[in-house]
Short mmCIF file of N, CA and C in Angstrom, two decimals:
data_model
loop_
_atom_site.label_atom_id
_atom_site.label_comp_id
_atom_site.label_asym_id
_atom_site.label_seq_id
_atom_site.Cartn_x
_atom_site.Cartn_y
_atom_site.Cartn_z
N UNK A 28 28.30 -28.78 -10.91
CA UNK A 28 27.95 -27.87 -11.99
C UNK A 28 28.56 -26.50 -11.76
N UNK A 29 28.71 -25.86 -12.87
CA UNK A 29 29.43 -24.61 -12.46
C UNK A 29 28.69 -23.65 -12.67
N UNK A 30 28.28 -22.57 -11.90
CA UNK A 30 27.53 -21.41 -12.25
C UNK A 30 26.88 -21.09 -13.75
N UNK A 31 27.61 -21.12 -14.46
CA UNK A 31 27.22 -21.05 -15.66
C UNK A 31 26.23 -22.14 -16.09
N UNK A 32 26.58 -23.48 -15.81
CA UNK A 32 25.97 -24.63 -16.50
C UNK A 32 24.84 -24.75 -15.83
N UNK A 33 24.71 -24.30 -14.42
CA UNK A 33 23.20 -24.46 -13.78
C UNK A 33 22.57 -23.10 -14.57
N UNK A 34 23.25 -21.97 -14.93
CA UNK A 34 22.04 -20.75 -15.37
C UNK A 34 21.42 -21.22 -16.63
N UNK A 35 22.27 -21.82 -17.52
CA UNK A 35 22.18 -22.27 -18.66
C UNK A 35 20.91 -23.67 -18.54
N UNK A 36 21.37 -24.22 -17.99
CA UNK A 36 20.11 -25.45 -17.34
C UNK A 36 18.66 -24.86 -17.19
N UNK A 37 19.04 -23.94 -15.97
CA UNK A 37 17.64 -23.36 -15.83
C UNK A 37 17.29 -22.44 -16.88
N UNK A 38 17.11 -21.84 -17.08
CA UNK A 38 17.09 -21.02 -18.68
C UNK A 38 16.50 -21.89 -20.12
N UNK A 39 17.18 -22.88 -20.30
CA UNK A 39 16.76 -24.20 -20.86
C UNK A 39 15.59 -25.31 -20.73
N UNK A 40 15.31 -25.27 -19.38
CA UNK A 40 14.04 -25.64 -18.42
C UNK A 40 12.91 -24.61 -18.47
N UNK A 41 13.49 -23.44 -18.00
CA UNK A 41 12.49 -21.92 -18.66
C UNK A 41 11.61 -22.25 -20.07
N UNK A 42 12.62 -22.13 -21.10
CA UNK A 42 12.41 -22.05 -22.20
C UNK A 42 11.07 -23.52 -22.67
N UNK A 43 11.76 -24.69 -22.29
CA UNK A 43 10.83 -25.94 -22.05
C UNK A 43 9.26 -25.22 -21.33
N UNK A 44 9.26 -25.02 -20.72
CA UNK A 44 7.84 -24.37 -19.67
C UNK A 44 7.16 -23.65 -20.46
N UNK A 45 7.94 -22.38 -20.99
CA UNK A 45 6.99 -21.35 -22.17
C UNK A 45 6.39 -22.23 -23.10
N UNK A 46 7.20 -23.21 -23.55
CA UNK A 46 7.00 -24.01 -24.88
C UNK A 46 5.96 -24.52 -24.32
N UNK A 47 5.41 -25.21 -23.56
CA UNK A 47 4.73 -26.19 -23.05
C UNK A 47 3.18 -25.33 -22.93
N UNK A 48 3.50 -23.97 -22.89
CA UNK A 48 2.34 -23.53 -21.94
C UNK A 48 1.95 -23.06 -20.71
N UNK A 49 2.83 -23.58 -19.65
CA UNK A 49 2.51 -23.71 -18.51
C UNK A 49 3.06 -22.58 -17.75
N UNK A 50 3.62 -21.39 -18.15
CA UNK A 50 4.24 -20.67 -17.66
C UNK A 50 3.03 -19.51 -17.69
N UNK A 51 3.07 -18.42 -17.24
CA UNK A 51 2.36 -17.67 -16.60
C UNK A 51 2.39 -16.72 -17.58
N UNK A 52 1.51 -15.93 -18.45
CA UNK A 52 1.30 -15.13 -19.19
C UNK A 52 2.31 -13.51 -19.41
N UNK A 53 2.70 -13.74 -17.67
CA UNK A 53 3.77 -12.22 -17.62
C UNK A 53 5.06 -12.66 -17.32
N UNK A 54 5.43 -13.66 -17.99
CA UNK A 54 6.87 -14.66 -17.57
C UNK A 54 7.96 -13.83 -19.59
N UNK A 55 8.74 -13.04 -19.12
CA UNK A 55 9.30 -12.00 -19.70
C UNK A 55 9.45 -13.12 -21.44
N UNK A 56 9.52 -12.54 -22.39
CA UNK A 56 10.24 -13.46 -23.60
C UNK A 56 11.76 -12.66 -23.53
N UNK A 57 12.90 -13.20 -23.79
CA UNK A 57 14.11 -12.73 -23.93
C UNK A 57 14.27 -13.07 -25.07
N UNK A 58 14.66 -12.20 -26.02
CA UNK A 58 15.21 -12.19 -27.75
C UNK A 58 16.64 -11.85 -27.77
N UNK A 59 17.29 -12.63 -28.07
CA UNK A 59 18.51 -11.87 -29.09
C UNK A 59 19.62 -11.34 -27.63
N UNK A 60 19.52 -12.05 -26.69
CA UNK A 60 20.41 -11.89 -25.58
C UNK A 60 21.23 -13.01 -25.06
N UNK A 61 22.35 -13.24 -24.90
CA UNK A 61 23.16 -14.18 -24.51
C UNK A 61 23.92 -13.65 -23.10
N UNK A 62 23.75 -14.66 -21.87
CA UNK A 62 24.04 -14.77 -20.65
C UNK A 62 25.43 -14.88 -21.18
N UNK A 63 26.28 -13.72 -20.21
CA UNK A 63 27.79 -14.32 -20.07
C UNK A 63 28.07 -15.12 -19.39
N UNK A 64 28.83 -15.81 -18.36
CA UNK A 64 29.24 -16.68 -16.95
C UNK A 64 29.40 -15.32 -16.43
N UNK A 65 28.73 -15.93 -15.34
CA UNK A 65 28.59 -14.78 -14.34
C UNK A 65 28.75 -15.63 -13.20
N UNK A 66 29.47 -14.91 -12.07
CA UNK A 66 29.62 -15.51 -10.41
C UNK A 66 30.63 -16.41 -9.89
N UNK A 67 30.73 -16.61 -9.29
CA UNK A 67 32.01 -17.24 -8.28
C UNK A 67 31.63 -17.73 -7.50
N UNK A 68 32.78 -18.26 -6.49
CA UNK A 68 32.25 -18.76 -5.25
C UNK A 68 32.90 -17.66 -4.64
N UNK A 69 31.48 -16.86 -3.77
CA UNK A 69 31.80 -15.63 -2.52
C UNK A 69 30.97 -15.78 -2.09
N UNK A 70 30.90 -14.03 -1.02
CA UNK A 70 30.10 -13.34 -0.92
C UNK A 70 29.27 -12.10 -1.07
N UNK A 71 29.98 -11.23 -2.12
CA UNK A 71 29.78 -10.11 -2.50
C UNK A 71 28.85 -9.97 -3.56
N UNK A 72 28.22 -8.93 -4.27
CA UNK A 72 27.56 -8.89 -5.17
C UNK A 72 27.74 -9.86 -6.35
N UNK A 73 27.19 -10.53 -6.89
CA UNK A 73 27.06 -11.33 -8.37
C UNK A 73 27.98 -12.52 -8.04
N UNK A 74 28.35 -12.94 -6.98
CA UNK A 74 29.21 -14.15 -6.51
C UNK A 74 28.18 -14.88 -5.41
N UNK A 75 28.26 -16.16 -5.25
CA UNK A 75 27.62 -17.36 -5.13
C UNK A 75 27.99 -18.29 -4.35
N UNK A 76 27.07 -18.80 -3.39
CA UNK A 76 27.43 -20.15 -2.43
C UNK A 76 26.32 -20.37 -2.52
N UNK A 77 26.02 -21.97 -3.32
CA UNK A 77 25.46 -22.79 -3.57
C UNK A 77 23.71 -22.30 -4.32
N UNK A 78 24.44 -21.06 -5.32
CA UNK A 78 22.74 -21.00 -6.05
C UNK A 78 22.14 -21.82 -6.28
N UNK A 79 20.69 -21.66 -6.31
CA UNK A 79 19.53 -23.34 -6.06
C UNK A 79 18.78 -22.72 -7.15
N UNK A 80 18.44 -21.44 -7.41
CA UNK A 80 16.92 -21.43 -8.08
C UNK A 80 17.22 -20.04 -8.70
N UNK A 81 16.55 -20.16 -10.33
CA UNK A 81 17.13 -18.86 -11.08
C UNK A 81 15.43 -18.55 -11.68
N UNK A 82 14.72 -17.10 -11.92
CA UNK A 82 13.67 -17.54 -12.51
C UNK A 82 14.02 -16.01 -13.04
N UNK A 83 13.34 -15.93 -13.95
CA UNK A 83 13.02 -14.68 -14.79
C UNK A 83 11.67 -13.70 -14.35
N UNK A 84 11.98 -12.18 -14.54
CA UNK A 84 11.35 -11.25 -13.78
C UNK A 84 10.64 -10.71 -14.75
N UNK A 85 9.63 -10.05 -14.63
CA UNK A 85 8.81 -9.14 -15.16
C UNK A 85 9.15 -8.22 -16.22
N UNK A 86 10.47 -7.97 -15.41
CA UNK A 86 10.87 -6.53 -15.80
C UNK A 86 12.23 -6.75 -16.39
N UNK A 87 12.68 -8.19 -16.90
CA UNK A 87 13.60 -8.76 -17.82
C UNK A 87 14.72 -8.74 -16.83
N UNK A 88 14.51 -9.23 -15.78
CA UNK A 88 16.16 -9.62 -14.76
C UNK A 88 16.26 -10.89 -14.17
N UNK A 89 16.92 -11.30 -13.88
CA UNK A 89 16.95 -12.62 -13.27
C UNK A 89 16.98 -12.75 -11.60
N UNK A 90 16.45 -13.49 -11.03
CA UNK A 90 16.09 -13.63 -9.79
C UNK A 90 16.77 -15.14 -9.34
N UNK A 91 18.35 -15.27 -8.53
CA UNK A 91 18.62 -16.07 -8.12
C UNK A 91 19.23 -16.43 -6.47
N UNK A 92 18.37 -17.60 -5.84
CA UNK A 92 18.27 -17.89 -4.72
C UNK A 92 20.07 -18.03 -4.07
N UNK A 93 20.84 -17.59 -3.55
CA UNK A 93 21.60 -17.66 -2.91
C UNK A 93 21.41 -18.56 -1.74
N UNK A 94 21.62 -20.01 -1.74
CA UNK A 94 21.44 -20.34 -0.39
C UNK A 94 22.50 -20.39 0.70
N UNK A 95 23.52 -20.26 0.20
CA UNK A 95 24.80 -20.58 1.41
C UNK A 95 25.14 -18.96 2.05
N UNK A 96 24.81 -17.73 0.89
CA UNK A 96 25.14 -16.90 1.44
C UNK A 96 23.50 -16.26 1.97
N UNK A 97 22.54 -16.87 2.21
CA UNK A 97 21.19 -16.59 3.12
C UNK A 97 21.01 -15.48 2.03
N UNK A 98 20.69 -15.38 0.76
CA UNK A 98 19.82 -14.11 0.00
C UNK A 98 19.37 -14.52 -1.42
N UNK A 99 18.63 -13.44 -1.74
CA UNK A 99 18.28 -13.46 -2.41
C UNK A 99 19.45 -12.29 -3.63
N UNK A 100 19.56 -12.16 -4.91
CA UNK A 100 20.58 -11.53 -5.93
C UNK A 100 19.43 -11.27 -7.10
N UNK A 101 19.30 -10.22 -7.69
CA UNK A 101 18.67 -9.64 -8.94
C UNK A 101 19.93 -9.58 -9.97
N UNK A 102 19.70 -10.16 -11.13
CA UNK A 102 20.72 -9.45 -11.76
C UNK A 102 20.77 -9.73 -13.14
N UNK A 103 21.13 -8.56 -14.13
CA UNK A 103 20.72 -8.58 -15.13
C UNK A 103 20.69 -9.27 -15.86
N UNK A 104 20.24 -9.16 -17.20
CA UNK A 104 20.31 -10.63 -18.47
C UNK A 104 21.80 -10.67 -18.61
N UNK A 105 22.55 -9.89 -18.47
CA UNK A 105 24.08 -10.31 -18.97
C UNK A 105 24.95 -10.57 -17.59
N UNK A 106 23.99 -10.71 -16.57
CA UNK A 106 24.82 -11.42 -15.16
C UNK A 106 25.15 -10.14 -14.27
N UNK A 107 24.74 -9.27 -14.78
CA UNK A 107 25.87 -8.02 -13.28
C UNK A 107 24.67 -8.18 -12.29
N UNK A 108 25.12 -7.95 -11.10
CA UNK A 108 24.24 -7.54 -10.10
C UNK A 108 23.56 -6.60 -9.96
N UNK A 109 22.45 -6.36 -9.44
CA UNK A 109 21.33 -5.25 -9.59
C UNK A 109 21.07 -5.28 -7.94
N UNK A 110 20.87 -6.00 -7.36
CA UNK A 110 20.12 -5.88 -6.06
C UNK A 110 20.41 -7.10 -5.18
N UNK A 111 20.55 -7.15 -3.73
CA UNK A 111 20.93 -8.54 -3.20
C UNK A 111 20.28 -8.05 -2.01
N UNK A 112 19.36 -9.33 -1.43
CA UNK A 112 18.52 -8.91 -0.51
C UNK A 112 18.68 -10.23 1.03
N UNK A 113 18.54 -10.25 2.13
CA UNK A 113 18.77 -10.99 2.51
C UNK A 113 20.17 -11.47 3.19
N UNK A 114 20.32 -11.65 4.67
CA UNK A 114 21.06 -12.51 5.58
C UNK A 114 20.93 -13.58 6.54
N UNK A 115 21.94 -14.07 6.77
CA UNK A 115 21.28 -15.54 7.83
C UNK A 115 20.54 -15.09 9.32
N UNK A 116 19.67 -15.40 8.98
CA UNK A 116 18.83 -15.25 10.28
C UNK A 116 16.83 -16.00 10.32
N UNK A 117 16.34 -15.09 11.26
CA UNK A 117 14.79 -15.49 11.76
C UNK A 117 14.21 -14.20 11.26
N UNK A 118 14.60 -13.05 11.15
CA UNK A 118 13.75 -11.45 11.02
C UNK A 118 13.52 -11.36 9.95
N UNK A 119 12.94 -10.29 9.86
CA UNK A 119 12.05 -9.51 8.54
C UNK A 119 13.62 -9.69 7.94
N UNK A 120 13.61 -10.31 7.08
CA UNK A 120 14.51 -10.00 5.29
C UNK A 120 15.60 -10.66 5.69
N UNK A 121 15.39 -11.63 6.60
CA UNK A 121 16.79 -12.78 7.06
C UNK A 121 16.02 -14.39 6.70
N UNK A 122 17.17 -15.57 5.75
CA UNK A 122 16.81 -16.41 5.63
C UNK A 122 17.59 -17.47 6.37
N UNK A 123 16.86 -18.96 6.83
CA UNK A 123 17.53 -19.73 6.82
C UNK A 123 18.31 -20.48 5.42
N UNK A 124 16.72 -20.76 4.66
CA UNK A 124 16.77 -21.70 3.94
C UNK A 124 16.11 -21.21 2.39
N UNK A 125 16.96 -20.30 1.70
CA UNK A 125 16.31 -19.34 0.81
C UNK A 125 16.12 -20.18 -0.40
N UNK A 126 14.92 -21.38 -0.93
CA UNK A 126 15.00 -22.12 -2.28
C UNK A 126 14.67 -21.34 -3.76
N UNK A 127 13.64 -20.57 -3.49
CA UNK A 127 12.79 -20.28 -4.18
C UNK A 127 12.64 -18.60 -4.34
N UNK A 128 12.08 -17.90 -5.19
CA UNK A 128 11.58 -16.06 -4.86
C UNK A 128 11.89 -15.96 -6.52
N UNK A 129 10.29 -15.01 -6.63
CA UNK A 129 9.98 -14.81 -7.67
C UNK A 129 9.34 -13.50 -7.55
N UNK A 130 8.82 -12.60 -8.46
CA UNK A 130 8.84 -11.50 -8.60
C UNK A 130 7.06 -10.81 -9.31
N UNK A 131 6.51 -10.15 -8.94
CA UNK A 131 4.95 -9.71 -9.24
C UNK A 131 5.47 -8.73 -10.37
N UNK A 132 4.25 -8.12 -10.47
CA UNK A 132 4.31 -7.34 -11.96
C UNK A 132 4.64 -6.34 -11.36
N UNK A 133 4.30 -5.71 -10.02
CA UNK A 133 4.58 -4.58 -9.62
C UNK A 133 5.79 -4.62 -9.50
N UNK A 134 6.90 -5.52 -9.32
CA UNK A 134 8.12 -5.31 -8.41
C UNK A 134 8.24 -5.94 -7.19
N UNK A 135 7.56 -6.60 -7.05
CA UNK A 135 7.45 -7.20 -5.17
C UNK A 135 8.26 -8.36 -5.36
N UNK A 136 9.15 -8.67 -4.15
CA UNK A 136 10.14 -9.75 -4.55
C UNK A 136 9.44 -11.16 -3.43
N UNK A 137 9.09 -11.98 -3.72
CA UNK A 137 8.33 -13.27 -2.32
C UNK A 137 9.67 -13.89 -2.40
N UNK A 138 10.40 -14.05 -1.13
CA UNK A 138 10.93 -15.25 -0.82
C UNK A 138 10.86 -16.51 -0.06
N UNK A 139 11.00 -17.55 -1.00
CA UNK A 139 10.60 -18.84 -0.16
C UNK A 139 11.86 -19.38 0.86
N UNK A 140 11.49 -19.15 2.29
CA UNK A 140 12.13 -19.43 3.24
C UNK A 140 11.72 -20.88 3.77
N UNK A 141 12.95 -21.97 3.28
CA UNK A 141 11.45 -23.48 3.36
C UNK A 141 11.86 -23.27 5.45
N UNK A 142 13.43 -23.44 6.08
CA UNK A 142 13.51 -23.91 7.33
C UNK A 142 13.12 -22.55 8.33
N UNK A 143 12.64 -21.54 7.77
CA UNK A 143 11.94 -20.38 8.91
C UNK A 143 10.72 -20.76 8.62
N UNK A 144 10.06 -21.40 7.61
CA UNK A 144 8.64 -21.84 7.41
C UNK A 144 7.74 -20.78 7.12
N UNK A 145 8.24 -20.49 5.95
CA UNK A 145 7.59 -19.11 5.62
C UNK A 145 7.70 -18.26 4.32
N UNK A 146 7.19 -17.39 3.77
CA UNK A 146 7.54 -16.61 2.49
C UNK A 146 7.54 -15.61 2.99
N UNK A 147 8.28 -14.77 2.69
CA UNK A 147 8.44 -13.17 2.69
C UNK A 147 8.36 -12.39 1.55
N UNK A 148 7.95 -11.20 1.57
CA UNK A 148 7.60 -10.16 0.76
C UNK A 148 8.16 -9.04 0.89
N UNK A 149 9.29 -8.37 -0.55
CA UNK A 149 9.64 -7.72 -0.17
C UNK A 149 8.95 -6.38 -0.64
N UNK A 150 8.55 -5.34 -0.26
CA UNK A 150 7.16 -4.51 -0.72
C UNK A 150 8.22 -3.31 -1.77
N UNK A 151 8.13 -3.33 -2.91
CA UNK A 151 8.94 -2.64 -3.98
C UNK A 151 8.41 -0.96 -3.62
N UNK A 152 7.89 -0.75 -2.78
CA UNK A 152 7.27 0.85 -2.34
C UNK A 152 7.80 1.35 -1.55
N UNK A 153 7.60 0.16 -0.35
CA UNK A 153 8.64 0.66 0.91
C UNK A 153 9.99 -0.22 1.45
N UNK A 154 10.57 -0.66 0.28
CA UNK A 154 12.23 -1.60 0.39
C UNK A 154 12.07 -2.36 1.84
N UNK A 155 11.03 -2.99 2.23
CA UNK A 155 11.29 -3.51 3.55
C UNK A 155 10.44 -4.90 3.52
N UNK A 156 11.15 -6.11 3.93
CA UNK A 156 10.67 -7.14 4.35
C UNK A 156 9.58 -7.35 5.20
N UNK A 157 8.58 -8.17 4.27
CA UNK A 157 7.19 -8.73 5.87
C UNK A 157 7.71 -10.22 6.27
N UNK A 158 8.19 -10.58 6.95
CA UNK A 158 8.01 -11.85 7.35
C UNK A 158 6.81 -12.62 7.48
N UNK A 159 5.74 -11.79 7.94
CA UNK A 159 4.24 -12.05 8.22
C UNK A 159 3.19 -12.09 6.75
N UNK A 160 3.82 -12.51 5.59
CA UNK A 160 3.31 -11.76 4.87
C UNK A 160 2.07 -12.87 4.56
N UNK A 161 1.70 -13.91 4.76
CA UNK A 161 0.85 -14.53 4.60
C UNK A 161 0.58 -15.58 5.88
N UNK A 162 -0.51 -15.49 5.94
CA UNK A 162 -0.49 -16.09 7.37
C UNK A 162 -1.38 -17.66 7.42
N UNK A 163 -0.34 -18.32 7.16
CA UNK A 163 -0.49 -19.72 7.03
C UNK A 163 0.36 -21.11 7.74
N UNK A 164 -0.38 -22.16 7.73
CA UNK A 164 0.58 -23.02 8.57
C UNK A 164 2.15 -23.96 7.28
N UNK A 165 2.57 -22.71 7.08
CA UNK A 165 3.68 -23.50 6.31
C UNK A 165 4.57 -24.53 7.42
N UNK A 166 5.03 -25.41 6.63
CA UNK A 166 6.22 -26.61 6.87
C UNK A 166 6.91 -26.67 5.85
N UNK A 167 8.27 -26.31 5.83
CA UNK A 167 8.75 -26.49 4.97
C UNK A 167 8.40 -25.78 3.24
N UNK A 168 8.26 -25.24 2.98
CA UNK A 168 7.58 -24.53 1.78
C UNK A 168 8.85 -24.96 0.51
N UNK A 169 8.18 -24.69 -0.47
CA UNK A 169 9.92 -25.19 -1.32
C UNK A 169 9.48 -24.36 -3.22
N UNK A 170 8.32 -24.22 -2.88
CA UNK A 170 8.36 -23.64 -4.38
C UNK A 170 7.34 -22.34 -4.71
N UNK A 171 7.35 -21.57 -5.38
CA UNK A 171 6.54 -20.36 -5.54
C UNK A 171 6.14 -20.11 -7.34
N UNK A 172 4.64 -19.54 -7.66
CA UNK A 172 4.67 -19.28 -8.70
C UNK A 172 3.61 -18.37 -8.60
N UNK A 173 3.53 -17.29 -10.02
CA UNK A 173 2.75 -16.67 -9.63
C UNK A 173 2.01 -15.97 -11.05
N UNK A 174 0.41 -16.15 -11.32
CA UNK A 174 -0.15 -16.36 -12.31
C UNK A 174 -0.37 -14.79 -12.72
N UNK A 175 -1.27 -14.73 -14.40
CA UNK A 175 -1.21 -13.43 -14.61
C UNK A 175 -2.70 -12.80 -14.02
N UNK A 176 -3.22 -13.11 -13.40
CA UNK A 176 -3.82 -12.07 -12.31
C UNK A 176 -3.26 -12.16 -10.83
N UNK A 177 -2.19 -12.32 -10.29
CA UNK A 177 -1.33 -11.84 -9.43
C UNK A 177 -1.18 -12.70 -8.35
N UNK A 178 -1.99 -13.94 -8.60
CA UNK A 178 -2.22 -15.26 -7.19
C UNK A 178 -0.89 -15.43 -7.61
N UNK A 179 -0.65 -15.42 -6.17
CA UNK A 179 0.60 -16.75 -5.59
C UNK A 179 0.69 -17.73 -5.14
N UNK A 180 0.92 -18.95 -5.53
CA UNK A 180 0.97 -20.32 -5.54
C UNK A 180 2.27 -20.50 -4.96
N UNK A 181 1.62 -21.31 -3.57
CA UNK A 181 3.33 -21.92 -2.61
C UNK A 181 3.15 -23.36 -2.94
N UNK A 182 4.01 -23.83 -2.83
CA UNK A 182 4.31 -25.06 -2.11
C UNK A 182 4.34 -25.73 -1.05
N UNK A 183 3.75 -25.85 -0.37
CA UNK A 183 3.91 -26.65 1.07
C UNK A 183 3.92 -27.92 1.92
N UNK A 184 5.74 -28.09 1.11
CA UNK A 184 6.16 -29.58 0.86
C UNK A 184 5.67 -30.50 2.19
N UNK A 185 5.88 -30.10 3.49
CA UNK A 185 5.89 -31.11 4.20
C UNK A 185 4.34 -31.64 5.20
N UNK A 186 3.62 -30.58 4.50
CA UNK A 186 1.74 -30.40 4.52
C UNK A 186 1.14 -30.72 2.97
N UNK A 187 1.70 -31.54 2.33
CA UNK A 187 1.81 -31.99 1.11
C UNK A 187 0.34 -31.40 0.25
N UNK A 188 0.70 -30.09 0.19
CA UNK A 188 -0.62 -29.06 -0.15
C UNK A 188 -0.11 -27.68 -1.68
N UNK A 189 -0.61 -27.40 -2.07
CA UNK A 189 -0.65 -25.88 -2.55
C UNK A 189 -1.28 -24.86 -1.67
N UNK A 190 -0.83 -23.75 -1.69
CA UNK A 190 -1.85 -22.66 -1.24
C UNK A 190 -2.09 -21.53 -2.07
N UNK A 191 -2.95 -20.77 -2.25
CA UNK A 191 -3.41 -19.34 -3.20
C UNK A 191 -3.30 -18.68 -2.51
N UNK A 192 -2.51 -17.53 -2.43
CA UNK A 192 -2.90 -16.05 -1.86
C UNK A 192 -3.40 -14.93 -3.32
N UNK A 193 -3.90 -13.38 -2.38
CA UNK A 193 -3.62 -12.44 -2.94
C UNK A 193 -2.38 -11.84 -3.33
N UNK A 194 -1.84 -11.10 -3.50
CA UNK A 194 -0.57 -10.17 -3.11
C UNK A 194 -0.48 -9.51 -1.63
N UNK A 195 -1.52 -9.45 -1.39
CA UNK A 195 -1.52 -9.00 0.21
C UNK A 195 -1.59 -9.71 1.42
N UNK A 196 -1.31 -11.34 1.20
CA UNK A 196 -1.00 -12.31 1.97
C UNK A 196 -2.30 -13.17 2.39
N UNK A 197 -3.30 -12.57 1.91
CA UNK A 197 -4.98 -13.68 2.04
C UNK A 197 -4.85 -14.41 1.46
N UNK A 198 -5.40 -15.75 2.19
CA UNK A 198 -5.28 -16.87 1.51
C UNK A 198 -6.65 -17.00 0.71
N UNK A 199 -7.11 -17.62 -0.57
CA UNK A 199 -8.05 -17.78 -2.00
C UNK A 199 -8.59 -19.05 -1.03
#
């Protein structure tokens, strides 16, 4: 698939979800906007190795998982880059295995790290990664969502579970 045809896919899948219901009350509506092709195969801003996961933000931007280049990419409805977060590693704001990351009302960015076994939070106040940000026995984690009073819903594929947090990493 080519960059374009997966944004277009997911976007299409989006749109299916609103329709359905099942999408989360602060999940943005987009009117009257058309995605250009946006991205490549790199590493620099708005270019791509092996995007996995595109979701729509709060605050009308798109949020897509970079997995080959270990980050996370913000970037606008018409594709430019806004923000790119994330390198290969184990530390605060380094991924192995980046599937998933979705975005709170405030601005807070969670990324789902499934092979560090973990989500991270990036705190929109003070631009800095928690690795610690919820303190749970993840395995493998693979999906994130997050409702309109502010729970976050993981995935925790290989503990074949859901979990609830706050925003502040307590688990419900």
């Amino acid at each position: 698939l080519t960059v374009l045809s997966f944004l277009l896919h997911t976007l299409i899948l989006g749109a299916f979800i609103l329709a359905s219901g099942c999408a989360s009350p602060v999940t943005p509506v987009v009117q009257n906007r058309q995605l250009k092709e946006t991205g490549h195969l790199g590493d620099s801003k708005g270019m791509f190795r092996e995007p996995r996961d595109l979701k729509l933000t709060p605050r009308n931007t798109l949020l897509v998982t970079d997995f080959r280049n270990y980050r996370i990419q913000e970037l606008t409805l018409d594709g430019d880059p806004l923000n790119s977060w994330g390198y290969r590693g184990s530390e605060a704001g380094e991924f192995l295995d980046p599937v998933t990351a979705t975005m709170d009302r405030e601005g807070n960015v969670y990324g789902v790290d499934t092979w560090n076994h973990r989500v991270q939070k990036l705190d929109v106040d003070t631009g800095k990664w928690n690795a610690d940000w919820a303190v749970a026995d993840f395995y493998a984690p693979r999906g994130i969502a997050i409702d309109s009073a502010n729970r976050i819903y993981v995935v925790n594929t290989s503990r074949h579970s859901i979990h609830v947090y706050r925003s502040d990493g307590h688990r419900l």
